[in-house]
mmCIF file of C-alpha atoms in Angstrom:
data_model
loop_
_atom_site.group_PDB
_atom_site.id
_atom_site.type_symbol
_atom_site.label_atom_id
_atom_site.label_comp_id
_atom_site.label_asym_id
_atom_site.label_seq_id
_atom_site.Cartn_x
_atom_site.Cartn_y
_atom_site.Cartn_z
ATOM 1 C CA GLN H 1 22.570 4.546 -7.927
ATOM 2 C CA SER H 2 26.052 3.039 -7.868
ATOM 3 C CA SER H 3 24.441 -0.378 -7.456
ATOM 4 C CA LEU H 4 22.982 -0.029 -10.963
ATOM 5 C CA ARG H 5 26.420 -0.030 -12.579
ATOM 6 C CA LEU H 6 27.261 -3.315 -14.287
ATOM 7 C CA LYS H 7 30.563 -3.627 -12.388
ATOM 8 C CA SER H 8 28.915 -3.148 -9.010
ATOM 9 C CA LYS H 9 28.841 -6.209 -6.733
ATOM 10 C CA LEU H 10 25.257 -5.268 -5.863
ATOM 11 C CA PHE H 11 24.004 -5.116 -9.455
ATOM 12 C CA SER H 12 22.596 -8.646 -9.705
ATOM 13 C CA ALA H 13 20.897 -8.374 -6.309
ATOM 14 C CA CYS H 14 19.016 -5.220 -7.324
ATOM 15 C CA GLY H 15 17.350 -6.584 -10.446
ATOM 16 C CA LEU H 16 13.634 -6.367 -11.104
ATOM 17 C CA PHE H 17 11.690 -9.177 -9.369
ATOM 18 C CA CYS H 18 14.853 -10.446 -7.708
ATOM 19 C CA TYR H 19 14.593 -11.669 -4.105
ATOM 20 C CA SER H 20 17.812 -10.812 -2.279
ATOM 21 C CA GLU H 21 19.150 -10.600 1.270
ATOM 22 C CA PHE H 22 20.988 -7.378 2.154
ATOM 23 C CA THR H 23 23.452 -6.652 4.957
ATOM 24 C CA LEU H 24 23.078 -3.041 6.133
ATOM 25 C CA VAL H 25 25.460 -0.870 8.113
ATOM 26 C CA PRO H 26 23.875 1.989 10.106
ATOM 27 C CA GLY H 27 25.226 5.472 9.439
ATOM 28 C CA ARG H 28 24.484 8.878 10.923
ATOM 29 C CA ASN H 29 21.484 9.596 8.704
ATOM 30 C CA MET H 30 20.951 6.415 6.677
ATOM 31 C CA TYR H 31 21.930 2.791 6.222
ATOM 32 C CA THR H 32 24.607 1.673 3.765
ATOM 33 C CA VAL H 33 24.428 -1.652 1.968
ATOM 34 C CA ARG H 34 27.572 -3.630 2.774
ATOM 35 C CA GLU H 35 26.754 -6.783 0.823
ATOM 36 C CA ALA H 36 23.859 -8.569 -0.844
ATOM 37 C CA GLU H 37 23.062 -12.176 -1.696
ATOM 38 C CA VAL H 38 20.589 -13.235 -4.381
ATOM 39 C CA LYS H 39 18.047 -15.744 -3.056
ATOM 40 C CA ASN H 40 15.813 -16.157 -6.086
ATOM 41 C CA VAL H 41 15.289 -14.534 -9.474
ATOM 42 C CA PHE H 42 11.830 -14.919 -10.983
ATOM 43 C CA HIS H 43 12.959 -15.041 -14.614
ATOM 44 C CA GLY H 44 9.639 -16.304 -15.934
ATOM 45 C CA ILE H 45 7.778 -13.148 -14.971
ATOM 46 C CA SER H 46 9.301 -11.270 -17.903
ATOM 47 C CA ALA H 47 8.074 -13.903 -20.368
ATOM 48 C CA SER H 48 4.806 -12.019 -20.891
ATOM 49 C CA ILE H 49 3.589 -8.455 -20.596
ATOM 50 C CA GLU H 50 0.613 -9.746 -18.615
ATOM 51 C CA GLY H 51 2.873 -11.406 -16.051
ATOM 52 C CA MET H 52 5.085 -8.340 -15.803
ATOM 53 C CA SER H 53 2.171 -5.980 -15.289
ATOM 54 C CA LEU H 54 0.552 -8.224 -12.668
ATOM 55 C CA ALA H 55 3.836 -8.557 -10.751
ATOM 56 C CA MET H 56 4.277 -4.769 -10.761
ATOM 57 C CA TYR H 57 0.695 -4.335 -9.522
ATOM 58 C CA MET H 58 1.192 -6.788 -6.653
ATOM 59 C CA ALA H 59 4.522 -5.240 -5.689
ATOM 60 C CA GLU H 60 3.023 -1.745 -5.644
ATOM 61 C CA MET H 61 0.090 -2.910 -3.529
ATOM 62 C CA ALA H 62 2.464 -4.530 -1.029
ATOM 63 C CA MET H 63 4.561 -1.361 -0.895
ATOM 64 C CA THR H 64 1.476 0.820 -0.442
ATOM 65 C CA LEU H 65 0.234 -1.249 2.492
ATOM 66 C CA SER H 66 3.751 -1.392 4.048
ATOM 67 C CA PRO H 67 2.921 -3.852 6.871
ATOM 68 C CA THR H 68 5.351 -4.307 9.766
ATOM 69 C CA GLY H 69 6.392 -7.124 12.103
ATOM 70 C CA GLN H 70 4.743 -10.505 11.572
ATOM 71 C CA GLU H 71 2.353 -8.983 9.043
ATOM 72 C CA ALA H 72 5.355 -7.985 6.927
ATOM 73 C CA GLN H 73 6.728 -11.533 7.039
ATOM 74 C CA ARG H 74 3.389 -12.998 5.946
ATOM 75 C CA GLU H 75 3.057 -10.374 3.218
ATOM 76 C CA LEU H 76 6.532 -11.200 1.891
ATOM 77 C CA ARG H 77 5.759 -14.931 1.787
ATOM 78 C CA LEU H 78 2.538 -14.239 -0.061
ATOM 79 C CA LEU H 79 4.211 -11.932 -2.573
ATOM 80 C CA LEU H 80 7.025 -14.406 -3.256
ATOM 81 C CA ASN H 81 4.515 -17.246 -3.615
ATOM 82 C CA CYS H 82 2.505 -15.250 -6.144
ATOM 83 C CA PHE H 83 5.663 -14.231 -8.020
ATOM 84 C CA TYR H 84 6.560 -17.920 -8.241
ATOM 85 C CA MET H 85 3.123 -18.836 -9.613
ATOM 86 C CA VAL H 86 3.428 -16.127 -12.265
ATOM 87 C CA SER H 87 7.021 -17.008 -13.119
ATOM 88 C CA GLU H 88 6.321 -20.726 -13.507
ATOM 89 C CA SER H 89 2.943 -20.244 -15.242
ATOM 90 C CA LYS H 90 1.390 -22.469 -12.593
ATOM 91 C CA THR H 91 -2.134 -21.067 -12.788
ATOM 92 C CA ASP H 92 -4.400 -18.511 -14.427
ATOM 93 C CA LEU H 93 -3.104 -14.986 -13.795
ATOM 94 C CA ARG H 94 -6.587 -13.889 -12.752
ATOM 95 C CA VAL H 95 -6.494 -16.510 -9.988
ATOM 96 C CA VAL H 96 -3.091 -15.257 -8.807
ATOM 97 C CA LYS H 97 -4.394 -11.693 -8.795
ATOM 98 C CA ALA H 98 -7.527 -12.560 -6.800
ATOM 99 C CA VAL H 99 -5.546 -14.646 -4.311
ATOM 100 C CA PHE H 100 -3.080 -11.837 -3.714
ATOM 101 C CA GLU H 101 -5.758 -9.153 -3.370
ATOM 102 C CA LEU H 102 -7.926 -11.067 -0.915
ATOM 103 C CA ARG H 103 -5.135 -12.619 1.117
ATOM 104 C CA THR H 104 -3.076 -9.449 1.420
ATOM 105 C CA MET H 105 -6.123 -7.527 2.629
ATOM 106 C CA SER H 106 -6.827 -10.269 5.162
ATOM 107 C CA GLU H 107 -3.219 -10.354 6.382
ATOM 108 C CA CYS H 108 -3.207 -6.566 6.797
ATOM 109 C CA GLY H 109 -6.316 -6.482 8.973
ATOM 110 C CA PHE H 110 -9.065 -6.054 6.362
ATOM 111 C CA MET H 111 -10.481 -9.584 6.227
ATOM 112 C CA PRO H 112 -14.143 -9.472 5.185
ATOM 113 C CA GLN H 113 -16.818 -11.065 7.390
ATOM 114 C CA ILE H 114 -17.306 -14.186 5.277
ATOM 115 C CA VAL H 115 -18.693 -16.791 7.667
ATOM 116 C CA CYS H 116 -22.399 -16.214 7.096
ATOM 117 C CA CYS H 117 -25.101 -13.732 6.136
ATOM 118 C CA ARG H 118 -24.943 -10.693 8.395
ATOM 119 C CA ASP H 119 -28.717 -10.439 8.758
ATOM 120 C CA CYS H 120 -30.021 -14.032 9.029
ATOM 121 C CA GLY H 121 -26.937 -16.158 9.662
ATOM 122 C CA VAL H 122 -27.301 -18.417 6.614
ATOM 123 C CA TYR H 123 -23.964 -20.041 5.691
ATOM 124 C CA ASP H 124 -24.674 -21.677 2.327
ATOM 125 C CA GLY H 125 -26.675 -20.706 -0.727
ATOM 126 C CA ALA H 126 -26.655 -20.351 -4.495
ATOM 127 C CA ALA H 127 -25.773 -16.654 -4.381
ATOM 128 C CA PHE H 128 -24.467 -14.058 -1.930
ATOM 129 C CA TYR H 129 -23.684 -10.368 -1.876
ATOM 130 C CA LEU H 130 -20.387 -9.099 -0.455
ATOM 131 C CA ASP H 131 -20.344 -5.407 0.399
ATOM 132 C CA VAL H 132 -16.863 -4.341 -0.728
ATOM 133 C CA GLN H 133 -16.923 -1.211 1.438
ATOM 134 C CA GLU H 134 -18.059 -2.710 4.746
ATOM 135 C CA GLY H 135 -16.974 -6.309 4.166
ATOM 136 C CA TYR H 136 -20.174 -8.123 5.188
ATOM 137 C CA LEU H 137 -22.124 -10.910 3.460
ATOM 138 C CA LEU H 138 -25.817 -11.044 2.643
ATOM 139 C CA CYS H 139 -27.622 -14.126 1.371
ATOM 140 C CA ALA H 140 -29.783 -13.791 -1.732
ATOM 141 C CA ASP H 141 -32.999 -13.183 0.246
ATOM 142 C CA CYS H 142 -31.475 -10.567 2.551
ATOM 143 C CA ALA H 143 -29.697 -8.921 -0.369
ATOM 144 C CA ALA H 144 -33.005 -8.598 -2.218
ATOM 145 C CA LYS H 145 -34.610 -7.024 0.858
ATOM 146 C CA ALA H 146 -31.729 -4.540 1.056
ATOM 147 C CA GLY H 147 -31.934 -3.724 -2.651
ATOM 148 C CA LYS H 148 -28.530 -5.312 -3.366
ATOM 149 C CA ARG H 149 -27.611 -7.473 -6.344
ATOM 150 C CA CYS H 150 -25.662 -10.666 -5.561
ATOM 151 C CA ASN H 151 -22.070 -10.585 -6.812
ATOM 152 C CA LEU H 152 -20.906 -14.071 -5.712
ATOM 153 C CA ASP H 153 -22.151 -17.541 -6.610
ATOM 154 C CA ARG H 154 -21.621 -20.608 -4.421
ATOM 155 C CA ASN H 155 -18.236 -21.566 -5.928
ATOM 156 C CA ALA H 156 -16.901 -18.010 -5.867
ATOM 157 C CA LEU H 157 -17.817 -17.710 -2.178
ATOM 158 C CA PHE H 158 -16.144 -21.057 -1.436
ATOM 159 C CA ALA H 159 -12.965 -19.824 -3.146
ATOM 160 C CA LEU H 160 -13.105 -16.506 -1.277
ATOM 161 C CA ARG H 161 -13.384 -18.291 2.074
ATOM 162 C CA HIS H 162 -10.575 -20.658 1.100
ATOM 163 C CA ILE H 163 -8.221 -17.825 0.112
ATOM 164 C CA CYS H 164 -8.851 -15.814 3.258
ATOM 165 C CA LEU H 165 -8.751 -18.645 5.786
ATOM 166 C CA VAL H 166 -6.597 -21.561 4.607
ATOM 167 C CA GLU H 167 -2.965 -22.085 5.645
ATOM 168 C CA ASP H 168 -0.305 -20.588 3.380
ATOM 169 C CA LYS H 169 0.825 -23.771 1.630
ATOM 170 C CA LYS H 170 -2.729 -24.600 0.491
ATOM 171 C CA ILE H 171 -3.711 -21.161 -0.723
ATOM 172 C CA PHE H 172 -3.772 -22.122 -4.413
ATOM 173 C CA SER H 173 -5.281 -25.584 -3.898
ATOM 174 C CA PHE H 174 -8.770 -24.893 -5.178
ATOM 175 C CA LYS H 175 -10.542 -25.192 -8.521
ATOM 176 C CA ILE H 176 -12.998 -22.710 -9.942
ATOM 177 C CA SER H 177 -15.006 -22.434 -13.137
ATOM 178 C CA VAL H 178 -14.583 -19.582 -15.588
ATOM 179 C CA GLY H 179 -17.931 -18.038 -14.652
ATOM 180 C CA SER H 180 -17.261 -18.189 -10.912
ATOM 181 C CA LEU H 181 -13.736 -16.844 -11.429
ATOM 182 C CA GLU H 182 -15.141 -13.768 -13.152
ATOM 183 C CA LYS H 183 -17.278 -13.041 -10.088
ATOM 184 C CA LEU H 184 -14.437 -13.757 -7.664
ATOM 185 C CA ALA H 185 -11.970 -11.617 -9.614
ATOM 186 C CA ALA H 186 -14.344 -8.642 -9.763
ATOM 187 C CA VAL H 187 -15.134 -8.756 -6.040
ATOM 188 C CA ALA H 188 -11.485 -9.291 -5.032
ATOM 189 C CA GLU H 189 -10.315 -6.301 -7.066
ATOM 190 C CA GLN H 190 -13.079 -4.003 -5.839
ATOM 191 C CA TYR H 191 -12.524 -5.045 -2.230
ATOM 192 C CA ALA H 192 -8.754 -4.493 -2.345
ATOM 193 C CA LEU H 193 -8.822 -1.157 -4.150
ATOM 194 C CA THR H 194 -11.591 0.149 -1.883
ATOM 195 C CA HIS H 195 -9.413 -0.365 1.186
ATOM 196 C CA LEU H 196 -6.233 1.254 -0.127
ATOM 197 C CA ASP H 197 -5.387 4.813 0.892
ATOM 198 C CA LYS H 198 -4.408 5.834 -2.638
ATOM 199 C CA PRO H 199 -4.798 4.587 -6.228
ATOM 200 C CA LEU H 200 -2.110 2.354 -7.707
ATOM 201 C CA LYS H 201 -0.180 3.679 -10.699
ATOM 202 C CA SER H 202 0.214 0.149 -12.056
ATOM 203 C CA TYR H 203 -3.536 -0.550 -12.050
ATOM 204 C CA ASP H 204 -4.543 1.332 -15.192
ATOM 205 C CA PHE H 205 -1.917 -0.404 -17.323
ATOM 206 C CA LEU H 206 -2.713 -3.808 -15.836
ATOM 207 C CA LYS H 207 -6.350 -3.435 -16.894
ATOM 208 C CA THR H 208 -5.304 -2.853 -20.507
ATOM 209 C CA VAL H 209 -3.539 -6.234 -20.696
ATOM 210 C CA LEU H 210 -5.467 -8.300 -18.119
ATOM 211 C CA PRO H 211 -9.074 -7.056 -18.176
#
């Protein structure tokens, strides 16, 4: 709590949505912060309540998943990239949200099976069904046989594959129509929340400002 005092040398490094590097000293029961250096402050996030609520949602999801090792490094890069996109108003917040949800699930070992239809192997089509619980795809014909209603169109499926599979620096390099984004956003949210161990406190508020 001493770091929250204005005169503390650690105050600026502990701000909300501030990326900092800390030097820790091991003690008998805990670590003590010896020094901290601010790497980046995402000032633009606080420019809107929508941006703030989305950033809090993404941060809570990352904390809930708590990956380790290389997964943690990839998760941090993703989170910082999404914070940057929100801070600089680079793209639609619903796109940022869908990218984070799908990519973070993929990085943490929950990538859906998105190559082709599970039952017939079809790769392309006007509509597909993604089972958000099991993570498999069904083409329109196989979905109809299984009594499932398609929740992705062609462009939404292309974006989903892009987000899950492309290299980090190209993750936002896709275009999507408003109608396809609605489908992508709904599936991404359902898929992510289904695979979390517990509900996110930030989710209910986020949905009031970014439905």
